[in-house]
XYZ file of C-alpha atoms in Angstrom:
714
model
C -48.998 184.341 -127.167
C -46.250 186.393 -128.286
C -45.682 186.502 -131.544
C -42.680 185.076 -133.189
C -40.025 187.417 -134.562
C -40.849 186.903 -138.331
C -44.615 187.522 -137.739
C -44.047 190.415 -135.310
C -41.828 192.044 -138.391
C -44.559 191.422 -140.630
C -47.270 192.642 -138.162
C -45.323 196.010 -137.543
C -44.519 196.558 -141.182
C -48.539 196.061 -142.123
C -49.034 198.500 -139.393
C -46.437 201.008 -141.065
C -48.320 200.338 -144.677
C -51.536 201.071 -143.563
C -50.746 204.255 -141.854
C -48.969 205.719 -144.347
C -51.505 204.849 -146.942
C -53.832 207.141 -144.941
C -51.604 210.022 -144.969
C -50.574 209.470 -148.637
C -51.177 211.845 -151.615
C -53.097 209.154 -153.486
C -54.817 205.583 -152.317
C -52.211 202.790 -153.126
C -54.084 201.272 -155.969
C -53.682 205.108 -157.951
C -49.870 205.216 -157.121
C -47.038 204.382 -159.383
C -46.499 200.747 -158.306
C -42.672 200.585 -158.933
C -41.746 204.038 -157.248
C -44.693 204.645 -154.975
C -43.576 208.316 -155.521
C -46.685 209.810 -153.397
C -46.517 207.627 -150.731
C -46.221 208.897 -147.318
C -42.784 207.659 -145.631
C -42.440 209.741 -142.482
C -43.627 212.898 -140.774
C -41.179 215.779 -140.048
C -42.087 218.110 -137.682
C -41.644 221.604 -138.318
C -42.529 222.855 -134.749
C -44.100 220.646 -131.962
C -48.035 221.053 -133.310
C -46.788 221.131 -136.882
C -45.998 217.873 -138.672
C -45.515 217.536 -142.353
C -45.540 214.422 -144.365
C -42.892 213.952 -146.827
C -43.404 211.388 -149.593
C -41.234 209.276 -151.312
C -40.677 211.743 -153.972
C -39.713 214.147 -151.767
C -43.071 216.191 -151.686
C -44.750 217.738 -148.747
C -48.268 217.319 -147.593
C -49.822 219.543 -144.933
C -52.197 219.482 -142.037
C -51.622 216.157 -140.527
C -52.772 215.763 -136.819
C -50.161 215.323 -134.503
C -51.305 211.896 -133.333
C -51.453 210.505 -136.915
C -48.048 211.845 -137.658
C -46.401 210.242 -134.560
C -48.208 206.905 -135.139
C -46.496 206.826 -138.537
C -43.174 207.421 -137.447
C -43.600 204.971 -134.429
C -44.646 202.409 -136.856
C -41.624 203.237 -139.351
C -39.294 202.864 -136.417
C -40.921 199.299 -135.177
C -41.098 198.146 -138.970
C -37.027 198.989 -139.199
C -36.318 197.890 -135.733
C -38.415 194.996 -135.227
C -38.394 193.930 -131.643
C -36.699 196.907 -130.350
C -39.192 197.640 -127.391
C -41.064 194.736 -127.220
C -42.592 194.261 -130.681
C -46.502 194.208 -130.818
C -47.074 195.203 -127.312
C -44.896 198.178 -127.284
C -46.908 199.250 -130.204
C -50.328 198.390 -128.557
C -48.936 200.184 -125.169
C -47.703 203.233 -127.127
C -51.104 203.950 -128.927
C -52.749 203.773 -125.689
C -50.983 206.514 -124.060
C -51.159 208.384 -127.114
C -54.707 208.131 -126.999
C -54.821 208.968 -123.069
C -52.667 212.190 -124.195
C -55.240 213.438 -126.463
C -57.543 213.821 -123.347
C -55.222 215.297 -120.931
C -56.431 218.918 -119.290
C -53.565 220.909 -119.929
C -52.683 219.070 -123.397
C -49.349 217.671 -122.044
C -48.693 214.081 -123.622
C -47.913 211.016 -121.635
C -45.521 210.374 -124.284
C -43.229 213.640 -123.169
C -43.054 212.058 -119.736
C -42.971 208.321 -120.390
C -41.150 207.479 -123.873
C -37.796 208.656 -123.693
C -38.315 211.708 -125.880
C -35.628 212.925 -127.811
C -34.936 216.181 -129.906
C -31.307 214.677 -131.058
C -30.497 214.540 -134.722
C -30.801 210.883 -135.855
C -32.885 209.615 -133.124
C -35.154 206.719 -133.711
C -38.475 208.181 -135.276
C -40.492 206.551 -132.598
C -38.441 208.978 -129.800
C -38.849 212.047 -132.114
C -41.826 212.772 -130.388
C -42.719 216.647 -129.708
C -44.682 217.886 -126.821
C -48.364 217.956 -127.440
C -48.692 221.130 -125.249
C -50.505 223.652 -127.016
C -52.969 226.414 -126.696
C -56.844 225.969 -126.684
C -57.376 228.835 -129.426
C -55.544 226.313 -132.056
C -57.452 223.129 -132.075
C -56.573 220.331 -134.402
C -57.276 220.577 -137.895
C -59.268 217.892 -139.410
C -57.688 215.148 -141.477
C -58.660 214.498 -145.053
C -56.939 211.235 -146.311
C -55.756 210.375 -150.036
C -58.843 210.898 -152.366
C -61.598 208.129 -152.464
C -64.876 207.762 -153.949
C -66.702 208.393 -150.955
C -64.069 211.472 -149.924
C -64.743 213.006 -153.403
C -68.686 212.734 -153.408
C -68.473 214.226 -149.566
C -66.150 216.925 -151.162
C -68.474 217.749 -153.949
C -71.282 217.707 -151.578
C -69.576 220.303 -149.563
C -68.630 222.484 -152.664
C -72.192 222.303 -153.941
C -73.870 223.389 -150.687
C -71.434 226.089 -149.730
C -71.501 227.645 -153.294
C -75.577 228.321 -152.736
C -75.488 229.226 -149.347
C -72.222 231.123 -149.167
C -73.476 232.740 -152.422
C -76.735 233.672 -150.418
C -74.833 235.184 -147.569
C -72.796 237.289 -150.142
C -75.862 238.656 -151.547
C -77.470 239.407 -148.247
C -74.529 241.273 -147.504
C -74.272 242.883 -150.793
C -77.783 244.071 -150.640
C -77.190 245.407 -147.114
C -74.184 247.277 -148.060
C -76.602 248.957 -150.979
C -79.029 249.442 -148.852
C -77.252 251.668 -146.069
C -75.525 254.050 -148.933
C -79.320 255.098 -149.663
C -79.502 257.678 -146.314
C -76.012 259.245 -147.749
C -77.077 259.166 -151.248
C -80.199 261.362 -150.436
C -77.907 263.735 -148.270
C -75.646 264.092 -151.031
C -78.299 264.887 -153.614
C -79.983 267.287 -150.989
C -76.483 269.254 -150.819
C -76.240 268.956 -154.362
C -79.543 270.587 -154.840
C -78.661 273.311 -152.086
C -75.759 274.330 -154.398
C -73.490 272.993 -151.666
C -70.742 270.639 -152.551
C -70.350 267.643 -149.908
C -66.678 266.977 -150.988
C -65.964 270.065 -148.950
C -66.430 268.559 -145.970
C -63.677 265.950 -146.582
C -60.420 266.485 -144.123
C -58.114 266.950 -147.503
C -60.475 268.484 -149.963
C -57.825 271.050 -151.149
C -54.978 268.411 -151.251
C -57.282 265.908 -153.140
C -58.227 268.517 -155.932
C -54.390 269.543 -156.179
C -53.282 265.782 -156.530
C -56.057 265.124 -159.065
C -54.857 267.840 -161.241
C -51.203 266.802 -160.956
C -52.255 263.240 -162.191
C -54.320 264.969 -164.921
C -51.439 266.924 -166.463
C -49.011 263.966 -165.784
C -51.333 262.043 -168.281
C -51.412 264.488 -171.004
C -47.509 264.704 -170.829
C -47.279 261.305 -170.783
C -49.413 261.200 -174.035
C -48.033 263.899 -175.793
C -44.462 262.450 -174.497
C -45.340 258.895 -176.133
C -46.696 260.261 -179.298
C -43.785 262.300 -179.817
C -41.362 259.690 -178.864
C -43.224 257.156 -181.317
C -42.637 259.687 -184.456
C -38.960 260.005 -183.581
C -38.104 256.594 -182.509
C -37.490 255.600 -186.350
C -35.704 258.663 -187.234
C -33.660 259.856 -184.360
C -31.866 257.286 -182.608
C -29.829 259.869 -180.296
C -33.166 261.300 -179.236
C -34.608 258.241 -178.515
C -31.586 257.114 -176.285
C -32.143 260.549 -174.357
C -35.654 259.734 -173.868
C -34.789 256.386 -172.507
C -32.383 257.480 -170.324
C -33.222 260.845 -168.325
C -31.727 262.676 -165.621
C -34.408 261.928 -162.709
C -33.380 258.740 -160.548
C -36.968 257.506 -160.921
C -38.408 257.934 -164.110
C -41.529 256.324 -164.849
C -41.794 253.864 -167.673
C -45.777 253.531 -167.374
C -48.303 256.291 -167.414
C -51.622 257.662 -168.606
C -54.911 256.797 -167.815
C -55.197 254.574 -164.815
C -56.497 251.393 -166.482
C -57.429 249.673 -162.916
C -55.743 246.350 -163.072
C -54.239 244.162 -160.278
C -50.721 244.311 -161.335
C -48.193 245.751 -158.794
C -45.455 245.964 -161.356
C -47.403 248.718 -163.416
C -48.152 250.741 -160.528
C -44.387 250.408 -159.643
C -43.392 251.490 -163.054
C -45.707 254.408 -162.905
C -43.432 256.094 -160.270
C -39.936 254.909 -161.887
C -39.684 251.631 -159.741
C -40.203 248.009 -161.186
C -40.960 244.686 -159.439
C -39.785 240.847 -159.415
C -41.758 238.201 -158.732
C -40.213 235.254 -156.423
C -41.988 231.871 -155.946
C -41.329 230.465 -152.450
C -42.153 227.393 -151.373
C -43.277 226.931 -147.644
C -42.133 223.899 -145.574
C -45.556 222.363 -146.026
C -45.107 222.328 -149.841
C -47.139 225.700 -150.904
C -45.971 228.091 -153.374
C -46.357 231.654 -152.501
C -45.332 234.897 -154.212
C -42.857 237.027 -152.770
C -42.829 240.186 -154.805
C -39.374 242.416 -155.121
C -39.493 246.272 -155.617
C -36.575 247.728 -157.042
C -35.150 250.615 -159.086
C -34.156 249.464 -162.647
C -31.418 251.944 -162.568
C -29.230 250.479 -159.935
C -30.374 246.867 -159.998
C -30.627 244.264 -162.594
C -33.727 241.871 -161.873
C -32.564 238.173 -161.411
C -33.404 235.228 -164.082
C -36.622 233.714 -164.023
C -34.896 230.250 -163.021
C -33.103 231.961 -160.151
C -36.783 233.383 -159.069
C -38.405 230.247 -159.221
C -39.359 228.150 -155.915
C -36.259 226.602 -154.224
C -36.021 223.772 -151.849
C -38.662 223.941 -148.684
C -35.852 224.577 -146.320
C -36.016 227.822 -144.035
C -32.877 229.549 -142.643
C -30.248 227.045 -143.666
C -27.202 227.065 -142.224
C -25.017 228.552 -145.328
C -27.652 231.084 -146.724
C -25.006 231.779 -149.385
C -25.084 228.280 -150.894
C -23.346 227.743 -154.004
C -23.960 231.184 -155.276
C -23.860 234.629 -154.066
C -27.001 236.379 -153.100
C -28.482 238.326 -155.903
C -28.380 241.848 -154.422
C -24.716 241.424 -153.196
C -23.701 240.811 -156.457
C -24.513 244.541 -157.728
C -23.789 246.652 -154.704
C -20.704 247.624 -153.320
C -19.928 248.110 -149.367
C -21.478 251.225 -148.249
C -24.210 251.006 -151.247
C -26.037 248.143 -149.940
C -29.753 248.577 -148.795
C -31.314 247.110 -145.822
C -33.686 244.895 -146.428
C -37.644 245.503 -145.175
C -40.148 242.968 -145.549
C -43.838 243.983 -145.549
C -46.728 241.555 -145.412
C -50.676 242.001 -145.673
C -54.146 241.995 -143.815
C -56.862 239.692 -144.078
C -58.529 239.186 -147.317
C -55.771 241.525 -149.107
C -52.775 241.136 -151.195
C -49.392 242.977 -150.351
C -50.360 245.284 -153.454
C -52.178 247.090 -150.664
C -49.145 248.510 -150.026
C -48.620 250.029 -153.381
C -51.838 251.775 -154.313
C -51.383 255.441 -153.613
C -48.517 256.139 -155.829
C -45.333 257.731 -154.155
C -47.197 258.229 -150.678
C -47.293 254.171 -150.758
C -45.627 252.825 -148.025
C -43.683 250.146 -150.262
C -42.643 252.892 -152.699
C -41.851 255.296 -150.098
C -39.644 252.847 -148.113
C -38.036 251.542 -151.399
C -36.937 255.354 -152.456
C -35.898 256.036 -148.992
C -33.257 253.833 -149.336
C -34.626 250.425 -148.576
C -34.536 247.136 -149.916
C -38.458 246.626 -149.771
C -39.929 243.077 -150.268
C -43.617 242.403 -150.131
C -44.748 239.139 -149.102
C -47.876 237.281 -149.807
C -49.602 234.228 -147.738
C -50.626 231.001 -149.309
C -53.292 230.643 -152.020
C -53.328 234.457 -152.549
C -54.435 235.309 -156.456
C -53.489 231.710 -157.610
C -53.819 228.945 -154.997
C -50.378 226.660 -155.926
C -49.090 223.813 -153.940
C -46.099 221.330 -154.624
C -48.492 218.270 -155.036
C -52.270 219.419 -154.171
C -54.634 220.775 -156.596
C -57.414 223.126 -156.047
C -60.531 220.468 -155.577
C -58.266 218.569 -152.909
C -59.511 219.815 -149.192
C -56.136 219.236 -148.114
C -55.226 222.879 -150.119
C -57.472 224.559 -147.877
C -56.822 222.943 -144.633
C -55.172 225.669 -142.897
C -55.431 228.970 -140.545
C -53.639 231.682 -138.973
C -51.085 229.445 -137.415
C -49.789 227.936 -140.434
C -49.538 231.480 -142.081
C -47.377 232.164 -139.115
C -45.177 229.287 -138.536
C -45.042 228.296 -141.978
C -45.651 231.260 -144.495
C -43.776 233.673 -142.779
C -40.424 232.145 -142.130
C -40.184 230.881 -145.807
C -40.675 234.539 -146.697
C -38.338 235.745 -144.297
C -35.706 233.201 -145.077
C -35.945 233.974 -148.930
C -34.997 237.335 -148.527
C -32.058 236.953 -145.943
C -30.941 234.310 -148.720
C -31.027 236.894 -151.749
C -29.971 239.794 -149.602
C -27.180 238.321 -147.563
C -28.019 239.667 -144.312
C -28.689 238.222 -141.139
C -31.797 240.220 -140.042
C -34.734 242.162 -141.723
C -37.355 244.575 -140.588
C -40.678 243.365 -140.460
C -43.569 245.638 -141.465
C -46.940 244.217 -141.162
C -50.706 245.311 -140.934
C -53.624 243.753 -139.429
C -53.863 239.874 -140.056
C -50.072 240.258 -141.024
C -49.518 241.339 -137.203
C -51.466 238.642 -136.090
C -49.507 235.531 -137.673
C -46.355 237.487 -136.534
C -47.941 237.699 -132.820
C -48.552 234.036 -133.223
C -45.234 232.550 -134.668
C -42.962 234.437 -132.229
C -45.084 233.106 -129.210
C -42.884 230.844 -127.110
C -45.036 227.851 -127.837
C -45.116 228.421 -131.890
C -41.808 229.463 -133.626
C -40.119 232.066 -131.170
C -36.399 231.344 -132.872
C -38.068 233.301 -135.704
C -37.448 236.321 -133.341
C -33.789 235.751 -134.067
C -33.981 236.846 -137.838
C -36.146 240.023 -137.167
C -34.502 243.469 -136.213
C -37.582 245.048 -135.390
C -41.310 244.315 -135.760
C -43.439 247.122 -137.146
C -47.255 246.467 -136.294
C -49.701 248.432 -138.118
C -53.219 248.465 -136.511
C -52.322 245.427 -134.617
C -54.932 242.829 -134.598
C -54.109 241.082 -131.253
C -57.509 241.757 -129.112
C -61.069 242.105 -130.844
C -62.953 245.261 -131.098
C -66.542 245.768 -130.703
C -67.309 245.178 -134.270
C -67.154 241.545 -133.622
C -70.642 241.821 -131.959
C -72.360 242.917 -135.266
C -75.304 240.937 -136.253
C -73.520 239.015 -139.326
C -70.217 238.428 -137.201
C -72.197 237.008 -134.412
C -74.527 234.835 -136.979
C -71.076 233.226 -137.902
C -70.052 232.809 -134.392
C -73.227 231.055 -133.035
C -73.571 228.548 -136.052
C -71.854 224.870 -135.190
C -68.619 224.207 -136.862
C -70.661 221.544 -139.147
C -73.069 223.951 -139.996
C -70.264 226.412 -140.749
C -68.452 223.857 -143.341
C -71.981 223.142 -144.855
C -72.566 226.887 -145.543
C -68.927 227.829 -146.226
C -67.106 224.837 -147.532
C -64.320 223.057 -146.879
C -62.059 224.615 -149.498
C -62.047 228.395 -150.646
C -63.970 230.999 -148.420
C -66.802 232.324 -150.838
C -64.864 231.880 -154.178
C -67.497 233.744 -155.766
C -65.715 236.955 -154.742
C -62.659 235.919 -157.057
C -64.825 235.577 -160.235
C -66.150 238.897 -159.613
C -63.098 240.162 -159.372
C -61.854 238.770 -162.669
C -65.602 239.526 -164.726
C -66.281 242.830 -163.700
C -64.540 246.165 -164.771
C -62.179 247.695 -162.333
C -64.249 250.611 -161.661
C -67.456 248.764 -160.816
C -65.539 246.088 -158.715
C -63.718 249.201 -157.227
C -67.015 250.785 -155.914
C -68.868 247.262 -155.087
C -65.637 246.459 -153.010
C -65.792 249.655 -151.023
C -69.033 249.636 -150.096
C -69.301 245.802 -149.043
C -66.079 246.324 -146.665
C -67.155 249.663 -145.350
C -70.640 247.912 -144.622
C -68.720 245.350 -142.916
C -65.815 246.964 -141.099
C -67.436 250.350 -140.411
C -64.771 251.843 -142.665
C -65.015 255.440 -144.448
C -62.835 256.698 -147.288
C -62.776 260.213 -145.562
C -58.857 260.059 -145.021
C -58.132 258.498 -148.319
C -57.582 260.189 -151.799
C -60.792 259.198 -153.401
C -59.974 259.098 -156.725
C -57.593 256.248 -155.555
C -60.197 254.311 -154.143
C -61.310 252.166 -156.907
C -57.440 251.038 -157.376
C -57.039 250.432 -153.630
C -59.598 247.267 -154.123
C -58.002 245.996 -157.043
C -55.732 244.238 -154.943
C -58.579 242.284 -152.620
C -59.777 240.029 -151.737
C -57.679 236.929 -152.458
C -58.216 233.230 -151.733
C -58.500 232.237 -148.206
C -59.586 228.786 -146.839
C -62.858 228.325 -145.162
C -60.794 226.863 -142.326
C -58.888 230.131 -141.745
C -62.283 232.184 -141.725
C -63.481 229.837 -139.219
C -60.790 230.556 -136.815
C -61.411 234.241 -137.219
C -64.925 234.252 -137.054
C -66.156 230.804 -135.828
C -67.383 229.783 -132.540
C -64.435 228.431 -130.839
C -61.708 230.738 -131.529
C -60.724 234.591 -132.015
C -64.454 235.535 -132.146
C -65.401 233.889 -129.032
C -62.259 234.239 -127.093
C -61.558 238.100 -128.042
C -57.759 237.285 -128.309
C -55.194 235.360 -130.399
C -53.086 234.309 -127.527
C -55.496 234.158 -124.409
C -58.848 232.623 -124.150
C -61.349 235.059 -122.762
C -61.295 233.520 -119.038
C -57.450 234.209 -118.797
C -58.229 237.791 -120.463
C -60.722 238.589 -117.947
C -58.467 237.365 -114.820
C -55.650 239.384 -116.219
C -57.808 242.749 -116.451
C -59.122 241.937 -112.868
C -55.715 241.770 -111.528
C -54.654 244.746 -113.303
C -57.376 246.830 -111.985
C -56.992 245.646 -108.350
C -53.132 246.478 -108.837
C -54.122 250.148 -110.302
C -56.364 250.431 -107.404
C -54.045 249.676 -105.070
C -51.258 252.062 -106.352
C -53.473 254.697 -106.684
C -54.578 254.452 -102.873
C -50.571 254.215 -102.448
C -49.857 257.383 -104.515
C -52.721 259.288 -102.325
C -50.704 258.794 -99.192
C -47.811 260.265 -100.666
C -45.455 257.270 -100.311
C -44.335 256.896 -104.021
C -44.070 258.995 -107.130
C -47.135 257.675 -109.542
C -44.628 257.390 -112.420
C -42.327 254.765 -110.808
C -42.211 251.322 -112.242
C -41.713 248.197 -110.765
C -37.987 247.373 -111.093
C -36.786 244.959 -113.363
C -36.609 241.335 -112.299
C -38.170 242.244 -108.943
C -40.823 239.878 -107.648
C -44.170 241.859 -108.596
C -42.449 241.998 -112.548
C -41.835 238.230 -112.249
C -45.611 237.668 -111.081
C -46.810 239.843 -113.716
C -44.906 237.777 -116.467
C -45.479 234.354 -115.255
C -47.837 234.019 -118.189
C -45.735 236.008 -120.959
C -46.648 234.897 -124.419
C -42.569 235.489 -125.491
C -39.521 234.668 -124.571
C -36.096 236.175 -124.721
C -35.923 235.508 -128.694
C -38.521 238.305 -129.340
C -37.570 241.111 -131.380
C -38.009 244.967 -130.411
C -41.604 245.846 -131.306
C -43.228 249.013 -132.758
C -46.689 249.662 -132.644
C -49.006 252.045 -134.855
C -52.636 251.972 -132.937
C -55.660 253.511 -135.182
C -57.502 255.052 -132.128
C -60.895 254.729 -134.335
C -60.330 251.184 -135.097
C -63.278 249.138 -134.330
C -62.117 246.056 -135.743
C -59.431 245.330 -133.204
C -58.550 246.819 -129.878
C -54.824 247.888 -130.074
C -55.014 250.051 -126.859
C -55.376 246.914 -124.787
C -52.233 245.484 -126.387
C -50.347 248.445 -125.415
C -51.647 248.267 -121.653
C -50.533 244.771 -121.622
C -46.712 245.837 -122.388
C -46.993 248.846 -120.239
C -48.312 246.559 -117.280
C -45.445 244.147 -117.434
C -47.313 241.597 -118.876
C -44.521 240.909 -121.422
C -40.778 241.317 -119.636
C -38.941 239.978 -122.670
C -40.485 242.762 -125.108
C -38.839 245.897 -125.609
C -41.222 248.336 -127.225
C -39.058 251.009 -128.885
C -41.799 253.017 -130.408
C -45.893 253.224 -129.547
C -48.322 255.942 -130.989
C -52.041 256.067 -131.557
C -53.444 257.878 -133.907
C -56.688 258.961 -132.509
C -58.330 259.684 -135.681
C -57.585 257.115 -137.905
C -59.600 253.917 -138.780
C -58.143 250.421 -139.578
C -56.796 250.898 -142.956
C -55.868 254.333 -142.419
C -52.527 253.374 -141.619
C -51.700 252.251 -144.996
C -53.907 254.446 -146.970
C -54.451 257.615 -145.394
C -53.400 260.873 -147.313
C -51.252 261.855 -144.461
C -49.830 258.403 -143.936
C -46.442 259.135 -144.665
C -46.547 261.854 -142.139
C -48.458 260.096 -139.804
C -46.926 256.685 -139.806
C -44.327 256.410 -142.744
C -41.513 258.408 -141.726
C -41.564 257.050 -138.336
C -41.513 253.136 -139.552
C -38.623 254.865 -141.770
C -36.525 255.910 -138.930
C -37.421 252.774 -136.534
C -36.118 250.389 -139.294
C -32.818 252.202 -139.361
C -32.604 252.747 -135.750
C -33.360 249.104 -134.883
C -30.926 247.750 -138.096
C -28.094 245.772 -137.010
C -24.695 247.947 -136.430
C -22.858 245.426 -139.106
C -25.904 246.330 -141.320
C -25.588 250.136 -140.907
C -21.761 249.889 -141.593
C -22.648 248.179 -144.968
C -25.933 249.876 -146.078
C -26.558 253.187 -147.592
C -28.084 255.520 -144.894
C -31.947 256.184 -145.637
C -33.162 259.399 -147.030
C -33.813 261.688 -143.723
C -32.188 259.123 -141.159
C -28.658 260.931 -141.235
C -29.114 261.741 -137.605
C -30.927 258.645 -136.496
C -28.803 256.901 -133.850
C -28.677 252.953 -133.114
C -31.289 251.812 -130.430
C -28.880 249.034 -129.299
C -25.156 249.691 -129.210
C -24.514 246.221 -127.587
C -26.316 243.394 -129.653
C -27.090 240.205 -128.888
């Protein structure tokens, strides 16, 4: 029997209330009975696969399955427009179709085809249902509802089990790293006993000695200057002013012996720069740190209130808003600096770009004339969210997709808002390249490409290298998802590492960090400045979610598929097609019919066939890639082959380079990084900068003869 209008309205309202309660911050009994401020109101779809729950007080809650978000919007619309589409029967029919959509092979929702989907502003929430098509590499995240006694007990159980099991895993890794150093230790002792210096075999031995002496002399000079300044400060104000305002454009304001601290600003001040921190809110409510590197002589730091987190709105139509960007106010046309955003790798922070004094990539670009911003991913050194707390599993329910489609756009948007430019240059290393490659994909957030003048990828992490087959990585791949969560929890991944970071002296922690990471990833410090090695590890590790590490190393995703945007089977088929094509072309060339260097014509049938499964559309920015030739963690050569073979017809590769002797971290830490990577990055950034930006920005040092890559933009 059909329900009466009043009963139908009551029923739909009850469905909506129950669905909202299951997605709210707190249980109904714990919420404010008058305001219901933490109650879920509706789902906002940031991308077709990324719904975010909006609460009554305007807060954001992340990581909600698409099906649950669709149900919330559907029931809300039914409650507000009862009877508009058949009441209870329509709800049952929609719910049945939704369940069927989750079981389709290609992931395409039946609702997309049958429910009159609309993306227009103001459309009913029931019709604002995005496409359910997604890639199998990005499975749906689990749903953690409001805290209840049972959920809290389960969460505590995971925390207890993972505390012991993950600590045992970490202890095994540490012992393994120490054990493998024994042969090197004996070899080192043997060379010393035979009156030979083992360090002489290092490729930059003489340069390391020179730099060490320079630092020692600088430390002594700083100490003398500080003593003299203290003795004259109270008696000679004129001399004090002269000391504080030297002629040098970059006068250090910190010096002496390196205390080995986790403070980017301190190391910036050692080279005459400084850093201010902005708090950026992502669209799903996380508060992430954005560091701005600046010269205190030509820029006044923004006020603390201005640097606080803004609203979770990405790329507003009016960047200027109610006040002009901070940087526009302080520079005349022709003196502005083109903005560059640097994003870090896995288990690191953006401080990794600031550890080599003037040879750090961040400081090198800043002194070359760029406006340098350092972006950090969610949680980092201090996990923060608009509504969630550390112990709430929803705080940690994210992986590489959320970094790409949430964190990266928020960082880019804030930099553009502060600088007043329409685009910026993006430089990423390792995992930073992964989240960018994911975000730019046409099934993810391709419109981000319209905000980037170029994407510079250092050690691009798209395809897995041979290291993924190591025993300890294989162990994490073969265990079930349930066992992975039991061992590593559903919160932060091995948080004991962060306790070690806080407790241990910098020198001990740096040495131990190098041994462990060298053991895990087959890195060596052969090309690094050894005296700075302990400093390099002060900015790692950071908090990451266990769910994120499961994406990297678990059985379903990257470690198994060996690629971030293609399944293993898809990759195998493409490799076979390319090998067949190359064999056919070689035979064709041998007959003298065509020159081997000839490529298929642009837009030809052959090129269209190659690009039929392209990852990117025409919104993708130009790419520049620096591949470490001796990198066992990722396979950059395979990515270059993909571009060369025409698999990505929309991608313009403006620069590519394989540095044969480099390992994964050498692209940011090698002593010759500036010569091998930094100068080229500097030139590529300027070459691809928009023409209107080149007209109002100062020319970076050394780029006076660099011509624009594109004369007709758009």
